[in-house]
């Protein structure tokens, strides 16, 4: 084969081949320098700038002025439209003709009124193919438009990718010309590239590496870049190498095109719409030329955007969905955060997503697709299964900072015992490029060798869009079955998981949450977004509850189906995995907060409509309780016999009653002591507030137990330095714990703010720094088992972390945290690396630390970050990162947390119910003076919580009722209702009725059996 002796100098042979296709060295005489043939300038190029994004028809009416290549335009986030008039030389007929377009922005090419291709230098798309082979019938003159976004694939960070955007940045077009593209050069270059990579990736220890080296060396020998006729011989050598087959046992790679597009991140939501169009139209062009090409695409929201803004493109997508090439995956509205949304929000992600895919494409997704979120709740397997999904794909745990996750393909068992088949692509990426490195890494890093012989390779530029390229396709085609590499087949998620299921008998099982040992700061960053999420989840719950009851009690009431869906979709959009975690630029934060304001404003009106229809309007004030247990609480009222504006009211479960003031068994008593501390007690708990606002004592009177640890104080604010290694808004590092500093400087010492038999409060102000203060009102209500801390922080820090600590007199190896539809335990010690990697964890409305017969719970109304180490319970309050939002969390914050000592278990002490009460306020409404107390639903025993009541999706005369077992045990429960139920059916989370499971309705209610943490849904027909 080799005509001349080849010296055994691996380095020179390899570098010789590399230089032969280099775009930097020897381009005057190497192959790369012949990629383009003749060129000619555009006939004319003109442009206009716009601060807003506009459709093509509007752009065509604008005034274009001549543009010279190299001139700058901008600033960031503006749009520059180009009008290009083209005249192709007659002598180019029979040749492949491109428009070569190099710029530092993202562009869309429009031709004949339609989007035809995206152009992005970072996504290796710098030319638009006018013709694969210019025929006599094709015109030589035409006009195209190029819509240029003044941002790159990853936004416009000042100095680094994740930095805040440079709003004054200017952009330019560096090259705009017509060229002849030499396809034969490109094909030979791809052969060279793949062989060179085989040499490098297989390494000196593999014979196959040397075979590739000598092959590529001989290819250089026989190739004359100036003589295309020599290329065939070189290509034959490459083909011979690639055609040497693998054995039957070789690992199989399932290659799927992919384009991960963050719905917002380093760019605003509006720009994502264009990113989708640019990426997906390019995918469609690839499908036209490569009928075997398969592309996977998630997020119903993005499909909805394209449907609204690019209807022609959406029709093409629908066509390719039918052919099986364009495959919707995931089943959710967006790729949401896997930790912070409530259980009901996660259900709605699937409900809205699956219904959209069914309506638009006639199919539901079979796999959950969430490759880039920051951890995965232990309730996701049950939620997936309830939405018809048994397969799950992600890869984010490959980012773990401490421990290597032990599996690539395995069964994931959730909190209730539900299992889903889970696959982490071993290449640890959702944006591969079809290179040899990707294939070799996929085999080497497969952690289930011998158990699973199939893996996914997702190829295509991602995060900022871009997607697959023809070059990626060509790379993979060459090595479909090449000795030394895994087998490669263009595949689909369904084919991959079918193979994995077929060989699943040896797979391991992982039980519990998939905790990401990184990005722990996302539980706290952008506190206003997290507060908006919690408030809107609560509001939508109450709207649906009130509207559902009104539907059953008032025949004229119209359930607000359309508006509720719009508000839910806004909330679900903000749960995207770079928005609710707070890892986005300031523009996105502003959009998100505006969406929350829209939900709250519109939602308040919908709630009032529902309450007005539920009770007859009158001159009296009534109270609505949306929770499934009776509540006895102190509330603020606008009017009434008392001047203080407080009332202790008793309201039935999921019902209404008039305000009828109740006298407390023991009034609240506030006493200022000689040392200036304040004693507060209500017959259940007694606390002593020091001058600096810390708790010297927290005493559970009914159990004669002190909760505060010996020699310590509760409610201690602490400040930490918070400088991560890189991912500023994302990460808080373990070493921040070494920088703890108590907040000690008192601006205004604790003093009595109010003292009444129903409510007493103490206020104080501390100086956090020269820039920041915290003012707090400690509130004790009559008949209430917890103390509330209404907190206001003026926050103007940089790279600081504010927390509050409660060292408690409890000893336990585990603490308990609320998650979606349940709770789980995490260690309070740091025995192993798996334990100490969880120095900062997430939870929802409460966390509890208990020993036998006594414990303390921390409740909150909008926080998600916790830490419990030994006996110190810590709630994370505020961070101050500077990228990608330079103003993250700056300003004034209002939030509430509470501390609750208790006897027995947290279940028996009603910690869960108290946390609900803190988050779901009793709602005031006008009603008639003779209205009798009324309850629609209740559940017994208390272990089962009725979470949601809403109108059924596809049946007006029915309600969907969702419950879950909250305590962690087997139980038989009864749903009691005063509504006229005719029949009830079990249904899944998508509200599909199980015709084999009618619910047994009796005069006493509907009885159901629950396993630990099981979620059950009923369709109740009236």
XYZ file of N, CA and C in Angstrom, residues 670 676 678 680 689-694 715 746-754 760-766 774-779 788 790-792:
111
model
N -47.322 40.196 76.158
C -46.011 40.756 75.821
C -45.505 41.536 77.038
N -34.178 44.672 79.166
C -34.541 45.186 77.857
C -35.042 44.132 76.893
N -37.615 41.136 75.576
C -39.077 41.109 75.544
C -39.550 39.665 75.638
N -42.566 37.034 75.174
C -43.806 36.860 74.408
C -44.333 35.451 74.681
N -37.054 37.594 73.440
C -36.353 38.272 72.346
C -35.312 39.220 72.934
N -34.060 38.983 72.598
C -32.984 39.870 73.040
C -33.065 41.217 72.338
N -32.270 42.168 72.817
C -32.274 43.499 72.201
C -31.880 43.454 70.736
N -31.029 42.479 70.370
C -30.567 42.385 68.986
C -31.483 41.525 68.120
N -32.638 41.150 68.642
C -33.613 40.390 67.852
C -33.420 38.895 67.882
N -32.341 38.422 68.477
C -32.162 36.974 68.605
C -33.063 36.427 69.695
N -32.673 32.716 65.756
C -32.904 33.865 64.872
C -31.648 34.717 64.730
N -26.657 46.704 66.246
C -28.064 47.062 66.426
C -28.280 48.522 66.055
N -29.207 48.779 65.155
C -29.601 50.148 64.803
C -30.753 50.589 65.702
N -31.741 49.728 65.836
C -32.874 49.977 66.743
C -33.130 48.706 67.529
N -32.968 48.737 68.844
C -33.142 47.505 69.616
C -34.582 47.035 69.631
N -34.750 45.794 70.026
C -36.081 45.195 70.067
C -36.999 46.005 70.967
N -38.188 46.302 70.450
C -39.187 47.041 71.200
C -40.568 46.541 70.811
N -41.507 46.742 71.698
C -42.865 46.258 71.447
C -43.516 47.133 70.386
N -43.969 46.493 69.318
C -44.641 47.222 68.243
C -46.152 47.218 68.455
N -46.672 46.091 68.910
C -48.096 46.006 69.210
C -48.308 44.959 70.287
N -49.333 39.938 69.263
C -48.289 40.810 69.776
C -47.107 40.786 68.840
N -46.400 41.907 68.754
C -45.252 41.935 67.859
C -44.136 42.792 68.435
N -42.919 42.386 68.109
C -41.712 43.063 68.544
C -40.887 43.376 67.308
N -40.331 44.588 67.255
C -39.570 44.996 66.069
C -38.156 45.416 66.456
N -37.239 45.245 65.520
C -35.851 45.687 65.710
C -35.210 45.877 64.340
N -34.084 46.584 64.334
C -33.329 46.808 63.093
C -31.851 46.554 63.354
N -31.220 45.816 62.433
C -29.792 45.532 62.503
C -29.094 46.109 61.276
N -31.421 45.107 58.050
C -32.552 44.195 58.165
C -33.446 44.688 59.289
N -34.718 44.824 58.983
C -35.725 45.192 59.974
C -36.712 44.041 60.077
N -37.024 43.672 61.302
C -37.871 42.494 61.467
C -38.979 42.758 62.479
N -40.136 42.194 62.189
C -41.256 42.188 63.120
C -41.498 40.743 63.525
N -41.254 40.448 64.791
C -41.511 39.105 65.316
C -42.948 39.081 65.809
N -43.747 38.185 65.249
C -45.192 38.186 65.483
C -45.608 36.907 66.187
N -43.879 33.946 63.844
C -43.550 34.450 62.521
C -42.518 35.574 62.605
N -41.653 38.525 60.201
C -41.882 39.335 59.007
C -40.645 40.205 58.796
N -39.988 40.007 57.663
C -38.635 40.537 57.488
C -38.553 41.492 56.308
N -37.879 42.605 56.534
C -37.569 43.552 55.455
C -36.057 43.756 55.423
